Amino acid sequence: MTNDPLLQPYQLKHLTLRNRIMITSHEPAYPEDGMPKGRYRAYHVERAKAGVALTMTAGSAAVARDSPPVFNNILAWKDEVVGWMKQLTDECHDHGAAVMIQLTHLGRRTRWDKGDWLPVVAPSHEREAAHRAFPKRLEDWDMTRIIGDFADAAERMKAAGVDGIELEAYGHLLEQFWSPLTNDLEAPYGGSLDNRLRFTFDVLRAIRKRCGDEFIVGLRYTGDQDLPGGMTRAEGMEVSQKLKDSGLVDFLNVVKGHIDTDPGLTDLIPIQGMKNAPHLDFAGEIRAATGFPTFHAAKIPDVATARHAIAAGKLDMVGMTRAHMADPHLVRKIVEGREDDIRPCVGANYCLDRIYQGGMAFCLHNAATGREETMPHDIAPAATPRRITIVGAGPAGMEAARVAAARGHAVTVLEAADRPGGQIRLTAQDERRREMISIIAWRMAQCEKHGVDFRFNTYAEADDILATAPDVVIVATGGLPHTEVLSTGNDLVCSAWDILSGDVKPGRNVLIFDDAGDHAGLQAADRISTSGAAVEIVTPDRSFAPEVMAMNLVPYMRALQARDTTFTVTWRLLAVTREGNTLRATLGSDYSDIRRERLVDQVVVNHGTRPLDDLYFALKPHSSNLGEVDYEALTSGAVQQIRRNPQGRFRLFRIGDAVAARNTHAAIHDALRLLKDL
Ligand SMILES: Cc1cc2nc3c(=O)[nH]c(=O)nc-3n(C[C@H](O)[C@H](O)[C@H](O)COP(=O)(O)O)c2cc1C
Ligand code: SF4
């Protein structure tokens, strides 16, 4: 019997949880037709198999039609949800994991132009900045209806066999009642704290009446809105106590802060560069004050911090949610004493940002997450071991090497630089994005375990590759910045990479032309403005940095606004000319023929990369497939069989930015998808 505090069982009423690690509720936007079907089930079952004690499914499963699915939430108001949830629950139970589901009414935190186009409702007309809908103020019949909807949805979940439910209060309808900022109703549902809590207790009583006292019901709520005029810490403590004293709930799942704006959400769910476990002590205070079962998650990405949270008595169950997106086998690796093998969550928040902008949560550096039906988290050995030569040790090359080596192939990696990492190494130079380097470091450690032969400082030519006598060659050489976008003055500009690498020193008065709209442009702006320079970011897009999604934008804005950076949208840099010691930048617009001019001393262009593909084209005639990829086989998980050149001595593939400028996830996805079947 282990004495690891994390691996001790926990008793919640009649339910024995096998250890102290849970996945908190998070909607990955995987439902199909609003239901948790195959993809959804496979995602949770993978984590159940690997030992997580409790998976809180859904995120904000909607109890009512007028809580439309703003990020493809589960529709808990439909009866057909019972069958799908039962299948998911049964399969997770088969592997020893407990399953609960989070239910909610989003109130104003949604949009009226989703689902059935019903007006969104709240206890006031105040709009939520993040979702923008102006709500209808709830009437008595709305409240009666929604209380009934909660009870119906809870009953459906009980019928599906889940171990319990959690109501989502923070930011959603329940908390909209609690907070004076969003509730201007008269008594009995507005005014005093007890009045503002009345709706929640009505809902809880209705659920108890329908589902009984044995059914496990918890509440996820903020203990401190941390917002002027909002619910204070003292009120949060009072609410915690009242929830316990009510006898209507079985656990408290505590968060801290508010989610009505992107910066608020980002403080509540911190991302890379922000402090780890910032609200753990606060959750611990609530547990100490109430002596009631307390759950909590907020950037506890590593096992040591999670262990501390339990050992120090701050929590009963510790949430490691994004940590499980990055590595679903986290618990198994703890049990097996293989903590070093855990793929680290680097806080990139590609997962969460994507549910709004990209449609589905994918992990930046685990391409199998959310694709469990087709992509493996455990790599199977190949039937025939081969010699695989990989050129380039950026994210694509490193993932290819990791997967190929895990399949038992003999792998050689040739890299021009003296270290692995490619673009990630450049990104991680920024203190705030330092965690990114773990994407490479983890792969390097995995490759070393599998005996991959790395040859750094090796600028590979075709002959060098042929000398390794490969069966397969993977070109993962990445790309180089492309800045030649001007009618005049291409020689007068530098790239965002030049700034990030330190090859070019920041100027004093700098114009950044960013039409790639990705991290590189903002990172360069951050670096330049830190030096005290004046910075203007110009983009032809409707908003700047469209590829840097909502929560990822927050730290940049905090830094850049403080330094008075200028953001100029809908203008395009056309030309740069030298005038003495200054540069004259001419801006044009896609909307008209208007021109504007700027006098600056440095112009930085961020326009993505162009593939570094000379080697690929040099090797192509020597290959048996002439570089061709069978997309049908690639996407259906079949073996690549194309043979175009009988004289070809090896098969040739290229992946990542060596094909076209994309992002880290695309590079890693390219590699896993191809290599798992080679
Ligand atoms: C893709 C995604 C969707 C989420 N959706 C919800 C949600 O619907 N309801 C909720 O209470 N929390 C949601 N969360 C927040 C998580 O439950 C958790 O609090 C957060 O990720 C911080 O914990 P972590 O650092 O362990 O990931 C979501 C998180 C992610 C990554
Ligand atoms: S995308 Fe980033 S934050 Fe999300 S799970 Fe993956 S590593 Fe963690």
PDB file of N, CA, C and O in Angstrom, residues 302-329:
ATOM      1  N   ASP A 302       1.689  20.198 -11.980  1.00  0.00           N
ATOM      2  CA  ASP A 302       2.713  19.197 -11.677  1.00  0.00           C
ATOM      3  C   ASP A 302       2.322  18.386 -10.450  1.00  0.00           C
ATOM      4  O   ASP A 302       1.586  18.841  -9.571  1.00  0.00           O
ATOM      5  N   VAL A 303       2.866  17.187 -10.403  1.00  0.00           N
ATOM      6  CA  VAL A 303       2.486  16.241  -9.347  1.00  0.00           C
ATOM      7  C   VAL A 303       2.924  16.757  -7.977  1.00  0.00           C
ATOM      8  O   VAL A 303       2.208  16.596  -6.986  1.00  0.00           O
ATOM      9  N   ALA A 304       4.073  17.410  -7.904  1.00  0.00           N
ATOM     10  CA  ALA A 304       4.578  17.869  -6.597  1.00  0.00           C
ATOM     11  C   ALA A 304       3.599  18.862  -5.965  1.00  0.00           C
ATOM     12  O   ALA A 304       3.286  18.763  -4.771  1.00  0.00           O
ATOM     13  N   THR A 305       3.093  19.811  -6.756  1.00  0.00           N
ATOM     14  CA  THR A 305       2.154  20.796  -6.201  1.00  0.00           C
ATOM     15  C   THR A 305       0.839  20.123  -5.826  1.00  0.00           C
ATOM     16  O   THR A 305       0.248  20.423  -4.784  1.00  0.00           O
ATOM     17  N   ALA A 306       0.393  19.200  -6.657  1.00  0.00           N
ATOM     18  CA  ALA A 306      -0.850  18.483  -6.354  1.00  0.00           C
ATOM     19  C   ALA A 306      -0.700  17.702  -5.043  1.00  0.00           C
ATOM     20  O   ALA A 306      -1.587  17.704  -4.184  1.00  0.00           O
ATOM     21  N   ARG A 307       0.448  17.062  -4.912  1.00  0.00           N
ATOM     22  CA  ARG A 307       0.701  16.267  -3.697  1.00  0.00           C
ATOM     23  C   ARG A 307       0.693  17.184  -2.474  1.00  0.00           C
ATOM     24  O   ARG A 307       0.117  16.862  -1.432  1.00  0.00           O
ATOM     25  N   HIS A 308       1.327  18.339  -2.623  1.00  0.00           N
ATOM     26  CA  HIS A 308       1.358  19.306  -1.521  1.00  0.00           C
ATOM     27  C   HIS A 308      -0.063  19.735  -1.154  1.00  0.00           C
ATOM     28  O   HIS A 308      -0.389  19.846   0.043  1.00  0.00           O
ATOM     29  N   ALA A 309      -0.898  19.966  -2.161  1.00  0.00           N
ATOM     30  CA  ALA A 309      -2.275  20.436  -1.900  1.00  0.00           C
ATOM     31  C   ALA A 309      -3.027  19.447  -1.018  1.00  0.00           C
ATOM     32  O   ALA A 309      -3.784  19.832  -0.133  1.00  0.00           O
ATOM     33  N   ILE A 310      -2.795  18.165  -1.246  1.00  0.00           N
ATOM     34  CA  ILE A 310      -3.476  17.139  -0.444  1.00  0.00           C
ATOM     35  C   ILE A 310      -2.760  16.951   0.900  1.00  0.00           C
ATOM     36  O   ILE A 310      -3.399  16.957   1.962  1.00  0.00           O
ATOM     37  N   ALA A 311      -1.443  16.844   0.829  1.00  0.00           N
ATOM     38  CA  ALA A 311      -0.684  16.563   2.062  1.00  0.00           C
ATOM     39  C   ALA A 311      -0.879  17.676   3.087  1.00  0.00           C
ATOM     40  O   ALA A 311      -0.966  17.422   4.282  1.00  0.00           O
ATOM     41  N   ALA A 312      -0.961  18.928   2.601  1.00  0.00           N
ATOM     42  CA  ALA A 312      -1.083  20.069   3.509  1.00  0.00           C
ATOM     43  C   ALA A 312      -2.535  20.286   3.941  1.00  0.00           C
ATOM     44  O   ALA A 312      -2.836  21.244   4.648  1.00  0.00           O
ATOM     45  N   GLY A 313      -3.425  19.430   3.481  1.00  0.00           N
ATOM     46  CA  GLY A 313      -4.823  19.515   3.913  1.00  0.00           C
ATOM     47  C   GLY A 313      -5.568  20.700   3.326  1.00  0.00           C
ATOM     48  O   GLY A 313      -6.578  21.142   3.865  1.00  0.00           O
ATOM     49  N   LYS A 314      -5.084  21.197   2.185  1.00  0.00           N
ATOM     50  CA  LYS A 314      -5.782  22.332   1.578  1.00  0.00           C
ATOM     51  C   LYS A 314      -7.012  21.869   0.793  1.00  0.00           C
ATOM     52  O   LYS A 314      -7.973  22.606   0.647  1.00  0.00           O
ATOM     53  N   LEU A 315      -6.928  20.671   0.268  1.00  0.00           N
ATOM     54  CA  LEU A 315      -8.027  20.156  -0.561  1.00  0.00           C
ATOM     55  C   LEU A 315      -8.315  18.704  -0.220  1.00  0.00           C
ATOM     56  O   LEU A 315      -7.434  17.981   0.251  1.00  0.00           O
ATOM     57  N   ASP A 316      -9.534  18.283  -0.559  1.00  0.00           N
ATOM     58  CA  ASP A 316      -9.851  16.862  -0.489  1.00  0.00           C
ATOM     59  C   ASP A 316      -9.575  16.192  -1.830  1.00  0.00           C
ATOM     60  O   ASP A 316      -9.065  15.082  -1.885  1.00  0.00           O
ATOM     61  N   MET A 317      -9.952  16.896  -2.904  1.00  0.00           N
ATOM     62  CA  MET A 317      -9.679  16.384  -4.255  1.00  0.00           C
ATOM     63  C   MET A 317      -8.996  17.498  -5.038  1.00  0.00           C
ATOM     64  O   MET A 317      -9.478  18.640  -5.050  1.00  0.00           O
ATOM     65  N   VAL A 318      -7.901  17.153  -5.719  1.00  0.00           N
ATOM     66  CA  VAL A 318      -7.179  18.167  -6.485  1.00  0.00           C
ATOM     67  C   VAL A 318      -7.474  17.989  -7.980  1.00  0.00           C
ATOM     68  O   VAL A 318      -7.388  16.883  -8.515  1.00  0.00           O
ATOM     69  N   GLY A 319      -7.855  19.078  -8.598  1.00  0.00           N
ATOM     70  CA  GLY A 319      -8.148  19.041 -10.033  1.00  0.00           C
ATOM     71  C   GLY A 319      -6.873  19.220 -10.843  1.00  0.00           C
ATOM     72  O   GLY A 319      -6.102  20.147 -10.596  1.00  0.00           O
ATOM     73  N   MET A 320      -6.647  18.290 -11.773  1.00  0.00           N
ATOM     74  CA  MET A 320      -5.522  18.431 -12.718  1.00  0.00           C
ATOM     75  C   MET A 320      -6.119  18.262 -14.102  1.00  0.00           C
ATOM     76  O   MET A 320      -6.047  17.203 -14.705  1.00  0.00           O
ATOM     77  N   THR A 321      -6.718  19.290 -14.585  1.00  0.00           N
ATOM     78  CA  THR A 321      -7.575  19.165 -15.755  1.00  0.00           C
ATOM     79  C   THR A 321      -6.770  19.302 -17.046  1.00  0.00           C
ATOM     80  O   THR A 321      -6.669  18.356 -17.834  1.00  0.00           O
ATOM     81  N   ARG A 322      -6.150  20.453 -17.228  1.00  0.00           N
ATOM     82  CA  ARG A 322      -5.325  20.581 -18.435  1.00  0.00           C
ATOM     83  C   ARG A 322      -4.145  19.598 -18.371  1.00  0.00           C
ATOM     84  O   ARG A 322      -3.708  19.083 -19.405  1.00  0.00           O
ATOM     85  N   ALA A 323      -3.675  19.325 -17.148  1.00  0.00           N
ATOM     86  CA  ALA A 323      -2.592  18.327 -17.021  1.00  0.00           C
ATOM     87  C   ALA A 323      -3.023  16.991 -17.615  1.00  0.00           C
ATOM     88  O   ALA A 323      -2.211  16.272 -18.213  1.00  0.00           O
ATOM     89  N   HIS A 324      -4.325  16.662 -17.478  1.00  0.00           N
ATOM     90  CA  HIS A 324      -4.830  15.421 -18.055  1.00  0.00           C
ATOM     91  C   HIS A 324      -5.094  15.532 -19.552  1.00  0.00           C
ATOM     92  O   HIS A 324      -5.192  14.510 -20.239  1.00  0.00           O
ATOM     93  N   MET A 325      -5.277  16.747 -20.037  1.00  0.00           N
ATOM     94  CA  MET A 325      -5.396  16.896 -21.496  1.00  0.00           C
ATOM     95  C   MET A 325      -4.021  16.648 -22.111  1.00  0.00           C
ATOM     96  O   MET A 325      -3.897  16.010 -23.153  1.00  0.00           O
ATOM     97  N   ALA A 326      -2.985  17.159 -21.438  1.00  0.00           N
ATOM     98  CA  ALA A 326      -1.627  16.972 -21.965  1.00  0.00           C
ATOM     99  C   ALA A 326      -1.202  15.517 -21.810  1.00  0.00           C
ATOM    100  O   ALA A 326      -0.580  14.946 -22.710  1.00  0.00           O
ATOM    101  N   ASP A 327      -1.513  14.917 -20.669  1.00  0.00           N
ATOM    102  CA  ASP A 327      -1.146  13.514 -20.464  1.00  0.00           C
ATOM    103  C   ASP A 327      -2.273  12.772 -19.760  1.00  0.00           C
ATOM    104  O   ASP A 327      -2.418  12.840 -18.543  1.00  0.00           O
ATOM    105  N   PRO A 328      -3.069  12.026 -20.515  1.00  0.00           N
ATOM    106  CA  PRO A 328      -4.197  11.305 -19.916  1.00  0.00           C
ATOM    107  C   PRO A 328      -3.746  10.200 -18.976  1.00  0.00           C
ATOM    108  O   PRO A 328      -4.541   9.720 -18.181  1.00  0.00           O
ATOM    109  N   HIS A 329      -2.484   9.789 -19.085  1.00  0.00           N
ATOM    110  CA  HIS A 329      -1.998   8.665 -18.285  1.00  0.00           C
ATOM    111  C   HIS A 329      -1.248   9.115 -17.044  1.00  0.00           C
ATOM    112  O   HIS A 329      -0.453   8.366 -16.472  1.00  0.00           O
TER     113      HIS A 329
END
